[in-house]
C-alpha cells in the first residue's frame, strides 16, 4: 500500500493517485468541519479537496506529513468561510465515547452539559493558536507534531502552548470536572 506522501507525489503526473488520499482522509476532514461549521461541512470538505488537489505541488515533506498538510488546507478553507460569514471561530463541543451501557453515556452527557458553559468560555478565552492546537489533538486525534504543522509552529512551541492550554482548562474546570472530560481534553 502506497504512503500518503507517495500518492501525493504520483498525483502530479497521475491524477488517479489522488483518489486514495480522498478515501483515506475525507472522514477525518469532514469531522473537522462538522464540529466547527456543522451546516457547511459538506461544502467545506468539497472546497478543501479542490484546494488540496490544486495545490498538491506546494506540499513540502520537510514541514510534516500529508495528513497535517491536508488539515492545514482545511483550516484555511474554514478561516475563509468564517471571514465570509463575519463570525470568529467555532463553538466548543465535546466528543462522547461509545459504550454498551446507555446509562454511562447519559451520565457523561449530563456531566458534560454541566461544565459545557465554563468549557466554552475557557476555550474562547484561549489564544487562537492554543485553542486550535488543543482541538486538533482532542477532536481530530492529531499528534502534537502534526497539529504543530497544521498551525505552522515548531513542534516544541506547540507542546508548550498545548501544556498552557490544558493547564488553563484544568484550572477553569476545577475538581468538579468529569474524568471523561479531563481525560479527553486536558
PDB file of C-alpha atoms in Angstrom:
ATOM      1  CA  UNK A   1       0.000   0.000   0.000  1.00  0.00           C
ATOM      2  CA  UNK A   2       1.428   3.372  -1.013  1.00  0.00           C
ATOM      3  CA  UNK A   3       2.028   6.025   1.630  1.00  0.00           C
ATOM      4  CA  UNK A   4       0.251   9.360   1.543  1.00  0.00           C
ATOM      5  CA  UNK A   5       3.481  11.030   0.515  1.00  0.00           C
ATOM      6  CA  UNK A   6       3.993   8.622  -2.391  1.00  0.00           C
ATOM      7  CA  UNK A   7       0.414   9.083  -3.580  1.00  0.00           C
ATOM      8  CA  UNK A   8       0.648  12.859  -3.435  1.00  0.00           C
ATOM      9  CA  UNK A   9       3.917  12.823  -5.361  1.00  0.00           C
ATOM     10  CA  UNK A  10       2.475  10.496  -8.019  1.00  0.00           C
ATOM     11  CA  UNK A  11      -0.661  12.631  -8.343  1.00  0.00           C
ATOM     12  CA  UNK A  12       1.438  15.245 -10.100  1.00  0.00           C
ATOM     13  CA  UNK A  13       1.574  13.042 -13.186  1.00  0.00           C
ATOM     14  CA  UNK A  14      -1.282  10.612 -12.466  1.00  0.00           C
ATOM     15  CA  UNK A  15      -4.434  12.315 -11.188  1.00  0.00           C
ATOM     16  CA  UNK A  16      -5.945   8.975 -10.125  1.00  0.00           C
ATOM     17  CA  UNK A  17      -3.229   8.655  -7.454  1.00  0.00           C
ATOM     18  CA  UNK A  18      -5.013  11.446  -5.554  1.00  0.00           C
ATOM     19  CA  UNK A  19      -8.201   9.372  -5.113  1.00  0.00           C
ATOM     20  CA  UNK A  20      -6.868   7.129  -2.302  1.00  0.00           C
ATOM     21  CA  UNK A  21      -5.972  10.261  -0.331  1.00  0.00           C
ATOM     22  CA  UNK A  22      -9.589  11.400  -0.586  1.00  0.00           C
ATOM     23  CA  UNK A  23     -10.772   7.965   0.560  1.00  0.00           C
ATOM     24  CA  UNK A  24      -8.313   7.858   3.472  1.00  0.00           C
ATOM     25  CA  UNK A  25      -8.832  11.343   4.852  1.00  0.00           C
ATOM     26  CA  UNK A  26     -12.358  12.506   3.945  1.00  0.00           C
ATOM     27  CA  UNK A  27     -13.950  11.186   7.103  1.00  0.00           C
ATOM     28  CA  UNK A  28     -11.458  12.955   9.383  1.00  0.00           C
ATOM     29  CA  UNK A  29     -11.643  16.208   7.441  1.00  0.00           C
ATOM     30  CA  UNK A  30     -15.445  16.089   7.359  1.00  0.00           C
ATOM     31  CA  UNK A  31     -15.434  15.628  11.136  1.00  0.00           C
ATOM     32  CA  UNK A  32     -13.140  18.649  11.468  1.00  0.00           C
ATOM     33  CA  UNK A  33     -15.614  20.770   9.522  1.00  0.00           C
ATOM     34  CA  UNK A  34     -18.735  19.272  11.117  1.00  0.00           C
ATOM     35  CA  UNK A  35     -17.511  20.182  14.608  1.00  0.00           C
ATOM     36  CA  UNK A  36     -16.691  23.742  13.629  1.00  0.00           C
ATOM     37  CA  UNK A  37     -19.290  24.649  10.974  1.00  0.00           C
ATOM     38  CA  UNK A  38     -21.972  21.927  11.047  1.00  0.00           C
ATOM     39  CA  UNK A  39     -24.279  23.366   8.413  1.00  0.00           C
ATOM     40  CA  UNK A  40     -21.496  23.873   5.910  1.00  0.00           C
ATOM     41  CA  UNK A  41     -19.359  20.768   6.482  1.00  0.00           C
ATOM     42  CA  UNK A  42     -20.119  19.080   3.152  1.00  0.00           C
ATOM     43  CA  UNK A  43     -19.416  22.211   1.108  1.00  0.00           C
ATOM     44  CA  UNK A  44     -16.258  22.972   3.075  1.00  0.00           C
ATOM     45  CA  UNK A  45     -14.994  19.433   2.564  1.00  0.00           C
ATOM     46  CA  UNK A  46     -15.505  19.763  -1.179  1.00  0.00           C
ATOM     47  CA  UNK A  47     -13.700  23.087  -1.195  1.00  0.00           C
ATOM     48  CA  UNK A  48     -10.821  21.638   0.827  1.00  0.00           C
ATOM     49  CA  UNK A  49     -10.343  18.773  -1.621  1.00  0.00           C
ATOM     50  CA  UNK A  50     -10.448  21.164  -4.565  1.00  0.00           C
ATOM     51  CA  UNK A  51      -7.800  23.358  -2.967  1.00  0.00           C
ATOM     52  CA  UNK A  52      -5.677  20.388  -1.924  1.00  0.00           C
ATOM     53  CA  UNK A  53      -5.743  18.974  -5.435  1.00  0.00           C
ATOM     54  CA  UNK A  54      -4.967  22.341  -6.995  1.00  0.00           C
ATOM     55  CA  UNK A  55      -2.165  22.986  -4.509  1.00  0.00           C
ATOM     56  CA  UNK A  56      -0.705  19.471  -4.360  1.00  0.00           C
ATOM     57  CA  UNK A  57       2.529  20.720  -5.897  1.00  0.00           C
ATOM     58  CA  UNK A  58       3.089  23.006  -2.900  1.00  0.00           C
ATOM     59  CA  UNK A  59       3.346  20.136  -0.385  1.00  0.00           C
ATOM     60  CA  UNK A  60       6.681  20.213   1.442  1.00  0.00           C
ATOM     61  CA  UNK A  61       7.526  16.931   3.204  1.00  0.00           C
ATOM     62  CA  UNK A  62      10.002  18.714   5.488  1.00  0.00           C
ATOM     63  CA  UNK A  63       7.103  20.574   7.134  1.00  0.00           C
ATOM     64  CA  UNK A  64       5.195  17.460   8.166  1.00  0.00           C
ATOM     65  CA  UNK A  65       3.123  14.552   6.889  1.00  0.00           C
ATOM     66  CA  UNK A  66       0.449  14.792   4.207  1.00  0.00           C
ATOM     67  CA  UNK A  67      -2.276  14.436   6.861  1.00  0.00           C
ATOM     68  CA  UNK A  68      -1.066  17.591   8.610  1.00  0.00           C
ATOM     69  CA  UNK A  69      -0.848  19.403   5.266  1.00  0.00           C
ATOM     70  CA  UNK A  70      -4.454  18.417   4.495  1.00  0.00           C
ATOM     71  CA  UNK A  71      -5.628  19.713   7.870  1.00  0.00           C
ATOM     72  CA  UNK A  72      -3.744  22.939   7.121  1.00  0.00           C
ATOM     73  CA  UNK A  73      -5.666  23.239   3.853  1.00  0.00           C
ATOM     74  CA  UNK A  74      -8.888  22.534   5.760  1.00  0.00           C
ATOM     75  CA  UNK A  75      -8.012  25.166   8.342  1.00  0.00           C
ATOM     76  CA  UNK A  76      -7.510  27.754   5.602  1.00  0.00           C
ATOM     77  CA  UNK A  77     -10.825  26.810   3.977  1.00  0.00           C
ATOM     78  CA  UNK A  78     -12.583  27.155   7.334  1.00  0.00           C
ATOM     79  CA  UNK A  79     -10.951  30.525   8.021  1.00  0.00           C
ATOM     80  CA  UNK A  80     -12.117  31.789   4.627  1.00  0.00           C
ATOM     81  CA  UNK A  81     -15.615  30.502   5.391  1.00  0.00           C
ATOM     82  CA  UNK A  82     -15.699  32.332   8.731  1.00  0.00           C
ATOM     83  CA  UNK A  83     -14.412  35.532   7.153  1.00  0.00           C
ATOM     84  CA  UNK A  84     -17.259  35.253   4.667  1.00  0.00           C
ATOM     85  CA  UNK A  85     -19.722  34.698   7.485  1.00  0.00           C
ATOM     86  CA  UNK A  86     -18.207  37.517   9.581  1.00  0.00           C
ATOM     87  CA  UNK A  87     -18.040  35.417  12.705  1.00  0.00           C
ATOM     88  CA  UNK A  88     -14.983  34.242  14.619  1.00  0.00           C
ATOM     89  CA  UNK A  89     -14.022  30.665  15.406  1.00  0.00           C
ATOM     90  CA  UNK A  90     -16.070  27.638  16.255  1.00  0.00           C
ATOM     91  CA  UNK A  91     -18.082  26.828  19.347  1.00  0.00           C
ATOM     92  CA  UNK A  92     -16.630  24.133  21.557  1.00  0.00           C
ATOM     93  CA  UNK A  93     -18.149  20.676  21.531  1.00  0.00           C
ATOM     94  CA  UNK A  94     -17.325  17.547  23.426  1.00  0.00           C
ATOM     95  CA  UNK A  95     -16.865  14.173  21.801  1.00  0.00           C
ATOM     96  CA  UNK A  96     -18.513  11.250  23.571  1.00  0.00           C
ATOM     97  CA  UNK A  97     -17.349   7.668  23.835  1.00  0.00           C
ATOM     98  CA  UNK A  98     -19.247   4.601  22.706  1.00  0.00           C
ATOM     99  CA  UNK A  99     -20.439   2.331  25.475  1.00  0.00           C
ATOM    100  CA  UNK A 100     -22.539  -0.771  25.714  1.00  0.00           C
ATOM    101  CA  UNK A 101     -24.393   0.633  28.749  1.00  0.00           C
ATOM    102  CA  UNK A 102     -26.560   3.559  27.641  1.00  0.00           C
ATOM    103  CA  UNK A 103     -26.712   4.966  31.176  1.00  0.00           C
ATOM    104  CA  UNK A 104     -22.971   5.608  31.170  1.00  0.00           C
ATOM    105  CA  UNK A 105     -23.443   7.681  28.037  1.00  0.00           C
ATOM    106  CA  UNK A 106     -26.328   9.560  29.666  1.00  0.00           C
ATOM    107  CA  UNK A 107     -24.174  10.264  32.734  1.00  0.00           C
ATOM    108  CA  UNK A 108     -21.320  11.527  30.552  1.00  0.00           C
ATOM    109  CA  UNK A 109     -23.674  13.803  28.609  1.00  0.00           C
ATOM    110  CA  UNK A 110     -25.117  15.222  31.828  1.00  0.00           C
ATOM    111  CA  UNK A 111     -21.625  15.753  33.242  1.00  0.00           C
ATOM    112  CA  UNK A 112     -20.523  17.396  30.015  1.00  0.00           C
ATOM    113  CA  UNK A 113     -23.625  19.608  29.939  1.00  0.00           C
ATOM    114  CA  UNK A 114     -22.869  20.796  33.473  1.00  0.00           C
ATOM    115  CA  UNK A 115     -19.368  22.008  32.563  1.00  0.00           C
ATOM    116  CA  UNK A 116     -20.011  22.949  28.939  1.00  0.00           C
ATOM    117  CA  UNK A 117     -20.645  26.682  29.550  1.00  0.00           C
ATOM    118  CA  UNK A 118     -17.408  27.054  31.537  1.00  0.00           C
ATOM    119  CA  UNK A 119     -15.547  24.945  28.980  1.00  0.00           C
ATOM    120  CA  UNK A 120     -16.832  27.108  26.117  1.00  0.00           C
ATOM    121  CA  UNK A 121     -15.846  30.304  27.947  1.00  0.00           C
ATOM    122  CA  UNK A 122     -12.385  28.980  28.732  1.00  0.00           C
ATOM    123  CA  UNK A 123     -11.830  27.758  25.178  1.00  0.00           C
ATOM    124  CA  UNK A 124     -12.975  31.136  23.831  1.00  0.00           C
ATOM    125  CA  UNK A 125     -10.502  32.912  26.121  1.00  0.00           C
ATOM    126  CA  UNK A 126      -7.550  30.832  24.958  1.00  0.00           C
ATOM    127  CA  UNK A 127      -5.279  32.383  22.333  1.00  0.00           C
ATOM    128  CA  UNK A 128      -6.412  31.183  18.906  1.00  0.00           C
ATOM    129  CA  UNK A 129      -3.349  29.018  18.270  1.00  0.00           C
ATOM    130  CA  UNK A 130      -3.600  27.303  21.672  1.00  0.00           C
ATOM    131  CA  UNK A 131      -7.307  26.618  21.140  1.00  0.00           C
ATOM    132  CA  UNK A 132      -6.710  25.257  17.647  1.00  0.00           C
ATOM    133  CA  UNK A 133      -3.856  23.013  18.826  1.00  0.00           C
ATOM    134  CA  UNK A 134      -5.995  21.638  21.636  1.00  0.00           C
ATOM    135  CA  UNK A 135      -8.956  20.962  19.355  1.00  0.00           C
ATOM    136  CA  UNK A 136      -6.835  19.393  16.618  1.00  0.00           C
ATOM    137  CA  UNK A 137      -5.451  16.959  19.171  1.00  0.00           C
ATOM    138  CA  UNK A 138      -8.692  16.321  21.107  1.00  0.00           C
ATOM    139  CA  UNK A 139     -11.168  16.248  18.212  1.00  0.00           C
ATOM    140  CA  UNK A 140      -9.107  15.305  15.190  1.00  0.00           C
ATOM    141  CA  UNK A 141      -6.771  12.901  17.011  1.00  0.00           C
ATOM    142  CA  UNK A 142      -3.667  14.508  15.500  1.00  0.00           C
ATOM    143  CA  UNK A 143      -0.359  14.174  17.298  1.00  0.00           C
ATOM    144  CA  UNK A 144       1.151  17.363  18.749  1.00  0.00           C
ATOM    145  CA  UNK A 145       3.729  17.301  15.935  1.00  0.00           C
ATOM    146  CA  UNK A 146       1.004  17.013  13.278  1.00  0.00           C
ATOM    147  CA  UNK A 147      -1.050  19.769  14.931  1.00  0.00           C
ATOM    148  CA  UNK A 148       2.059  21.971  15.007  1.00  0.00           C
ATOM    149  CA  UNK A 149       2.465  21.519  11.261  1.00  0.00           C
ATOM    150  CA  UNK A 150      -1.200  22.431  10.712  1.00  0.00           C
ATOM    151  CA  UNK A 151      -0.943  25.745  12.574  1.00  0.00           C
ATOM    152  CA  UNK A 152       2.571  26.470  11.335  1.00  0.00           C
ATOM    153  CA  UNK A 153       4.577  26.473  14.571  1.00  0.00           C
ATOM    154  CA  UNK A 154       7.560  24.352  15.633  1.00  0.00           C
ATOM    155  CA  UNK A 155       6.678  21.118  17.460  1.00  0.00           C
ATOM    156  CA  UNK A 156       8.318  22.270  20.713  1.00  0.00           C
ATOM    157  CA  UNK A 157       6.328  25.502  20.637  1.00  0.00           C
ATOM    158  CA  UNK A 158       3.142  23.543  20.037  1.00  0.00           C
ATOM    159  CA  UNK A 159       3.840  21.293  23.026  1.00  0.00           C
ATOM    160  CA  UNK A 160       4.413  24.244  25.361  1.00  0.00           C
ATOM    161  CA  UNK A 161       1.275  26.033  24.090  1.00  0.00           C
ATOM    162  CA  UNK A 162      -0.706  22.830  24.442  1.00  0.00           C
ATOM    163  CA  UNK A 163       0.539  22.456  28.021  1.00  0.00           C
ATOM    164  CA  UNK A 164      -0.572  26.026  28.805  1.00  0.00           C
ATOM    165  CA  UNK A 165      -3.993  25.431  27.247  1.00  0.00           C
ATOM    166  CA  UNK A 166      -4.517  22.211  29.190  1.00  0.00           C
ATOM    167  CA  UNK A 167      -3.429  23.889  32.418  1.00  0.00           C
ATOM    168  CA  UNK A 168      -5.932  26.713  31.877  1.00  0.00           C
ATOM    169  CA  UNK A 169      -8.711  24.209  31.234  1.00  0.00           C
ATOM    170  CA  UNK A 170      -7.865  22.220  34.366  1.00  0.00           C
ATOM    171  CA  UNK A 171      -7.840  25.402  36.440  1.00  0.00           C
ATOM    172  CA  UNK A 172     -11.117  26.639  34.972  1.00  0.00           C
ATOM    173  CA  UNK A 173     -12.958  23.337  35.258  1.00  0.00           C
ATOM    174  CA  UNK A 174     -11.555  22.557  38.693  1.00  0.00           C
ATOM    175  CA  UNK A 175     -12.008  19.345  40.629  1.00  0.00           C
ATOM    176  CA  UNK A 176     -15.653  19.055  39.627  1.00  0.00           C
ATOM    177  CA  UNK A 177     -14.758  18.319  36.009  1.00  0.00           C
ATOM    178  CA  UNK A 178     -15.799  14.814  34.983  1.00  0.00           C
ATOM    179  CA  UNK A 179     -12.918  12.418  34.476  1.00  0.00           C
ATOM    180  CA  UNK A 180     -14.056  11.658  30.921  1.00  0.00           C
ATOM    181  CA  UNK A 181     -13.726  15.333  30.039  1.00  0.00           C
ATOM    182  CA  UNK A 182     -10.357  15.921  31.595  1.00  0.00           C
ATOM    183  CA  UNK A 183      -9.051  12.695  30.086  1.00  0.00           C
ATOM    184  CA  UNK A 184     -10.165  13.711  26.583  1.00  0.00           C
ATOM    185  CA  UNK A 185      -9.176  17.350  26.615  1.00  0.00           C
ATOM    186  CA  UNK A 186      -6.685  18.053  29.360  1.00  0.00           C
TER     187      UNK A 186
END
